Amino acid sequence: MPTPNELEHQFTLVTAVARYDALRAREALAPSADEDDSALEPPAPGAEPLTRGEALELLALGEVIARKASYGRQLSVRSARTAGASWSQIGAALGTSKQAAWEAHNRWIDEQAKQPQHPGHWGWDESDLAAARALAGEPEDEDTE
């Protein structure tokens, strides 16, 4: 059974989405178990029900996509801050408050600080962390926009 941690290293966001989409389409096209006539006709090509392994892979890929999208979101937040965006603007772009956007970004920074503790991850050094925290600033320090 594939786990998100295993698949995360095998797939990029684009390839994970492509595989997820292919499995999800098959799942949607496959006859449901409660259809009366499903036993009479074989499923159309490409509409076979998912195997147990594929169904579990679909679940794990959903988690991989969420993780990779979240990481990409925080890189974009950092880019927006570098470009001069306020936390109010970032919060609006994310459909949340400036405080919630700032807190999520700071949790991400904290996670980057922990990465060197995990084998195979390089993480950030103290200088990188200080620069990231300085760029993040405080949402209360900004004028309301």
PDB file of C-alpha atoms in Angstrom:
ATOM      1  CA  MET A   1       0.000   0.000   0.000  1.00  0.00           C
ATOM      2  CA  PRO A   2       1.548   3.322  -1.011  1.00  0.00           C
ATOM      3  CA  THR A   3       1.755   5.987   1.647  1.00  0.00           C
ATOM      4  CA  PRO A   4       1.839   9.759   1.084  1.00  0.00           C
ATOM      5  CA  ASN A   5       5.432   9.858   2.366  1.00  0.00           C
ATOM      6  CA  GLU A   6       6.516   7.298  -0.230  1.00  0.00           C
ATOM      7  CA  LEU A   7       4.580   8.864  -3.094  1.00  0.00           C
ATOM      8  CA  GLU A   8       5.715  12.387  -2.219  1.00  0.00           C
ATOM      9  CA  HIS A   9       9.241  11.452  -3.318  1.00  0.00           C
ATOM     10  CA  GLN A  10       8.063   9.707  -6.507  1.00  0.00           C
ATOM     11  CA  PHE A  11       5.775  12.410  -7.895  1.00  0.00           C
ATOM     12  CA  THR A  12       5.986  16.086  -8.704  1.00  0.00           C
ATOM     13  CA  LEU A  13       2.801  18.075  -8.200  1.00  0.00           C
ATOM     14  CA  VAL A  14       2.043  17.834 -11.925  1.00  0.00           C
ATOM     15  CA  THR A  15       2.592  14.074 -12.153  1.00  0.00           C
ATOM     16  CA  ALA A  16       0.670  13.423  -8.926  1.00  0.00           C
ATOM     17  CA  VAL A  17      -2.288  15.405 -10.270  1.00  0.00           C
ATOM     18  CA  ALA A  18      -2.176  13.533 -13.593  1.00  0.00           C
ATOM     19  CA  ARG A  19      -2.184  10.130 -11.871  1.00  0.00           C
ATOM     20  CA  TYR A  20      -4.872  11.249  -9.408  1.00  0.00           C
ATOM     21  CA  ASP A  21      -7.012  12.553 -12.280  1.00  0.00           C
ATOM     22  CA  ALA A  22      -6.678   9.279 -14.217  1.00  0.00           C
ATOM     23  CA  LEU A  23      -7.669   7.188 -11.194  1.00  0.00           C
ATOM     24  CA  ARG A  24     -10.475   9.579 -10.248  1.00  0.00           C
ATOM     25  CA  ALA A  25     -11.904   9.479 -13.781  1.00  0.00           C
ATOM     26  CA  ARG A  26     -11.921   5.681 -13.722  1.00  0.00           C
ATOM     27  CA  GLU A  27     -13.562   5.722 -10.315  1.00  0.00           C
ATOM     28  CA  ALA A  28     -16.259   8.092 -11.578  1.00  0.00           C
ATOM     29  CA  LEU A  29     -16.922   6.083 -14.766  1.00  0.00           C
ATOM     30  CA  ALA A  30     -16.970   2.651 -13.163  1.00  0.00           C
ATOM     31  CA  PRO A  31     -20.370   1.154 -12.465  1.00  0.00           C
ATOM     32  CA  SER A  32     -21.290   1.281  -8.814  1.00  0.00           C
ATOM     33  CA  ALA A  33     -21.658  -1.937  -6.873  1.00  0.00           C
ATOM     34  CA  ASP A  34     -25.379  -1.346  -6.347  1.00  0.00           C
ATOM     35  CA  GLU A  35     -26.306  -0.989 -10.042  1.00  0.00           C
ATOM     36  CA  ASP A  36     -28.606  -3.907 -10.960  1.00  0.00           C
ATOM     37  CA  ASP A  37     -27.337  -4.327 -14.514  1.00  0.00           C
ATOM     38  CA  SER A  38     -23.620  -4.012 -13.696  1.00  0.00           C
ATOM     39  CA  ALA A  39     -23.269  -7.802 -13.467  1.00  0.00           C
ATOM     40  CA  LEU A  40     -24.831  -8.280 -16.925  1.00  0.00           C
ATOM     41  CA  GLU A  41     -22.404  -6.142 -18.917  1.00  0.00           C
ATOM     42  CA  PRO A  42     -18.655  -5.813 -18.587  1.00  0.00           C
ATOM     43  CA  PRO A  43     -17.507  -2.272 -17.821  1.00  0.00           C
ATOM     44  CA  ALA A  44     -16.568  -0.090 -20.777  1.00  0.00           C
ATOM     45  CA  PRO A  45     -12.837   0.093 -21.527  1.00  0.00           C
ATOM     46  CA  GLY A  46     -11.227   2.514 -19.105  1.00  0.00           C
ATOM     47  CA  ALA A  47     -14.201   2.290 -16.731  1.00  0.00           C
ATOM     48  CA  GLU A  48     -13.123  -0.701 -14.686  1.00  0.00           C
ATOM     49  CA  PRO A  49     -13.570  -0.325 -10.939  1.00  0.00           C
ATOM     50  CA  LEU A  50     -10.425   0.553  -9.009  1.00  0.00           C
ATOM     51  CA  THR A  51      -8.578  -2.223  -7.278  1.00  0.00           C
ATOM     52  CA  ARG A  52      -8.054  -1.908  -3.539  1.00  0.00           C
ATOM     53  CA  GLY A  53      -4.469  -0.823  -4.181  1.00  0.00           C
ATOM     54  CA  GLU A  54      -5.555   1.828  -6.680  1.00  0.00           C
ATOM     55  CA  ALA A  55      -8.237   3.146  -4.312  1.00  0.00           C
ATOM     56  CA  LEU A  56      -5.644   3.473  -1.560  1.00  0.00           C
ATOM     57  CA  GLU A  57      -3.221   5.078  -4.017  1.00  0.00           C
ATOM     58  CA  LEU A  58      -5.944   7.594  -4.923  1.00  0.00           C
ATOM     59  CA  LEU A  59      -6.321   8.525  -1.258  1.00  0.00           C
ATOM     60  CA  ALA A  60      -2.551   8.816  -0.755  1.00  0.00           C
ATOM     61  CA  LEU A  61      -2.173  10.909  -3.928  1.00  0.00           C
ATOM     62  CA  GLY A  62      -4.819  13.323  -2.630  1.00  0.00           C
ATOM     63  CA  GLU A  63      -2.685  13.879   0.451  1.00  0.00           C
ATOM     64  CA  VAL A  64       0.482  14.292  -1.648  1.00  0.00           C
ATOM     65  CA  ILE A  65      -1.250  16.911  -3.794  1.00  0.00           C
ATOM     66  CA  ALA A  66      -2.459  18.787  -0.720  1.00  0.00           C
ATOM     67  CA  ARG A  67       1.043  18.790   0.790  1.00  0.00           C
ATOM     68  CA  LYS A  68       2.754  19.925  -2.403  1.00  0.00           C
ATOM     69  CA  ALA A  69       0.149  22.613  -3.053  1.00  0.00           C
ATOM     70  CA  SER A  70       0.512  23.880   0.516  1.00  0.00           C
ATOM     71  CA  TYR A  71       4.286  24.111   0.164  1.00  0.00           C
ATOM     72  CA  GLY A  72       3.886  25.923  -3.152  1.00  0.00           C
ATOM     73  CA  ARG A  73       1.397  28.300  -1.561  1.00  0.00           C
ATOM     74  CA  GLN A  74       3.917  29.323   1.078  1.00  0.00           C
ATOM     75  CA  LEU A  75       6.614  29.869  -1.539  1.00  0.00           C
ATOM     76  CA  SER A  76       4.149  32.161  -3.326  1.00  0.00           C
ATOM     77  CA  VAL A  77       3.399  33.970  -0.069  1.00  0.00           C
ATOM     78  CA  ARG A  78       7.114  34.563   0.356  1.00  0.00           C
ATOM     79  CA  SER A  79       7.299  35.872  -3.232  1.00  0.00           C
ATOM     80  CA  ALA A  80       4.366  38.207  -2.560  1.00  0.00           C
ATOM     81  CA  ARG A  81       6.061  39.535   0.579  1.00  0.00           C
ATOM     82  CA  THR A  82       9.317  40.038  -1.349  1.00  0.00           C
ATOM     83  CA  ALA A  83       7.331  41.981  -3.963  1.00  0.00           C
ATOM     84  CA  GLY A  84       5.950  44.253  -1.210  1.00  0.00           C
ATOM     85  CA  ALA A  85       2.493  42.761  -0.605  1.00  0.00           C
ATOM     86  CA  SER A  86       0.956  43.396   2.799  1.00  0.00           C
ATOM     87  CA  TRP A  87      -0.519  40.652   4.947  1.00  0.00           C
ATOM     88  CA  SER A  88      -3.951  42.178   4.291  1.00  0.00           C
ATOM     89  CA  GLN A  89      -3.416  41.748   0.552  1.00  0.00           C
ATOM     90  CA  ILE A  90      -2.061  38.216   0.977  1.00  0.00           C
ATOM     91  CA  GLY A  91      -4.955  37.262   3.244  1.00  0.00           C
ATOM     92  CA  ALA A  92      -7.431  38.611   0.694  1.00  0.00           C
ATOM     93  CA  ALA A  93      -5.720  36.669  -2.118  1.00  0.00           C
ATOM     94  CA  LEU A  94      -5.992  33.490  -0.005  1.00  0.00           C
ATOM     95  CA  GLY A  95      -9.574  34.184   1.049  1.00  0.00           C
ATOM     96  CA  THR A  96      -8.649  34.506   4.709  1.00  0.00           C
ATOM     97  CA  SER A  97      -7.632  37.136   7.242  1.00  0.00           C
ATOM     98  CA  LYS A  98      -4.195  38.709   7.342  1.00  0.00           C
ATOM     99  CA  GLN A  99      -3.655  37.117  10.765  1.00  0.00           C
ATOM    100  CA  ALA A 100      -4.518  33.619   9.523  1.00  0.00           C
ATOM    101  CA  ALA A 101      -2.263  34.028   6.471  1.00  0.00           C
ATOM    102  CA  TRP A 102       0.613  35.263   8.633  1.00  0.00           C
ATOM    103  CA  GLU A 103       0.172  32.437  11.163  1.00  0.00           C
ATOM    104  CA  ALA A 104       0.118  29.767   8.419  1.00  0.00           C
ATOM    105  CA  HIS A 105       3.272  31.225   6.888  1.00  0.00           C
ATOM    106  CA  ASN A 106       5.050  31.275  10.233  1.00  0.00           C
ATOM    107  CA  ARG A 107       4.088  27.633  10.859  1.00  0.00           C
ATOM    108  CA  TRP A 108       5.642  26.845   7.479  1.00  0.00           C
ATOM    109  CA  ILE A 109       8.830  28.691   8.476  1.00  0.00           C
ATOM    110  CA  ASP A 110       8.908  26.675  11.714  1.00  0.00           C
ATOM    111  CA  GLU A 111       8.608  23.455   9.667  1.00  0.00           C
ATOM    112  CA  GLN A 112      11.545  24.514   7.490  1.00  0.00           C
ATOM    113  CA  ALA A 113      13.581  24.941  10.668  1.00  0.00           C
ATOM    114  CA  LYS A 114      12.884  21.284  11.581  1.00  0.00           C
ATOM    115  CA  GLN A 115      13.801  19.806   8.187  1.00  0.00           C
ATOM    116  CA  PRO A 116      17.521  19.190   8.860  1.00  0.00           C
ATOM    117  CA  GLN A 117      16.424  16.787  11.603  1.00  0.00           C
ATOM    118  CA  HIS A 118      14.918  14.471   8.958  1.00  0.00           C
ATOM    119  CA  PRO A 119      17.213  12.310   6.818  1.00  0.00           C
ATOM    120  CA  GLY A 120      17.309  13.432   3.198  1.00  0.00           C
ATOM    121  CA  HIS A 121      16.148  16.999   3.886  1.00  0.00           C
ATOM    122  CA  TRP A 122      18.413  19.997   3.914  1.00  0.00           C
ATOM    123  CA  GLY A 123      16.148  22.638   5.527  1.00  0.00           C
ATOM    124  CA  TRP A 124      17.231  26.156   6.341  1.00  0.00           C
ATOM    125  CA  ASP A 125      20.136  27.359   8.444  1.00  0.00           C
ATOM    126  CA  GLU A 126      19.854  30.095  11.094  1.00  0.00           C
ATOM    127  CA  SER A 127      20.581  32.838   8.560  1.00  0.00           C
ATOM    128  CA  ASP A 128      17.812  31.572   6.241  1.00  0.00           C
ATOM    129  CA  LEU A 129      15.357  31.408   9.141  1.00  0.00           C
ATOM    130  CA  ALA A 130      16.214  34.920  10.331  1.00  0.00           C
ATOM    131  CA  ALA A 131      15.731  36.287   6.825  1.00  0.00           C
ATOM    132  CA  ALA A 132      12.390  34.464   6.433  1.00  0.00           C
ATOM    133  CA  ARG A 133      11.129  35.764   9.783  1.00  0.00           C
ATOM    134  CA  ALA A 134      12.247  39.310   8.971  1.00  0.00           C
ATOM    135  CA  LEU A 135      10.465  39.164   5.619  1.00  0.00           C
ATOM    136  CA  ALA A 136       7.304  37.823   7.280  1.00  0.00           C
ATOM    137  CA  GLY A 137       7.295  40.637   9.818  1.00  0.00           C
ATOM    138  CA  GLU A 138       4.193  41.124  11.928  1.00  0.00           C
ATOM    139  CA  PRO A 139       0.718  41.741  10.507  1.00  0.00           C
ATOM    140  CA  GLU A 140       0.052  44.405  13.148  1.00  0.00           C
ATOM    141  CA  ASP A 141       3.024  46.467  11.888  1.00  0.00           C
ATOM    142  CA  GLU A 142       1.240  47.312   8.650  1.00  0.00           C
ATOM    143  CA  ASP A 143      -1.218  50.015   7.849  1.00  0.00           C
ATOM    144  CA  THR A 144      -4.698  48.799   7.021  1.00  0.00           C
ATOM    145  CA  GLU A 145      -5.246  48.719   3.275  1.00  0.00           C
TER     146      GLU A 145
END
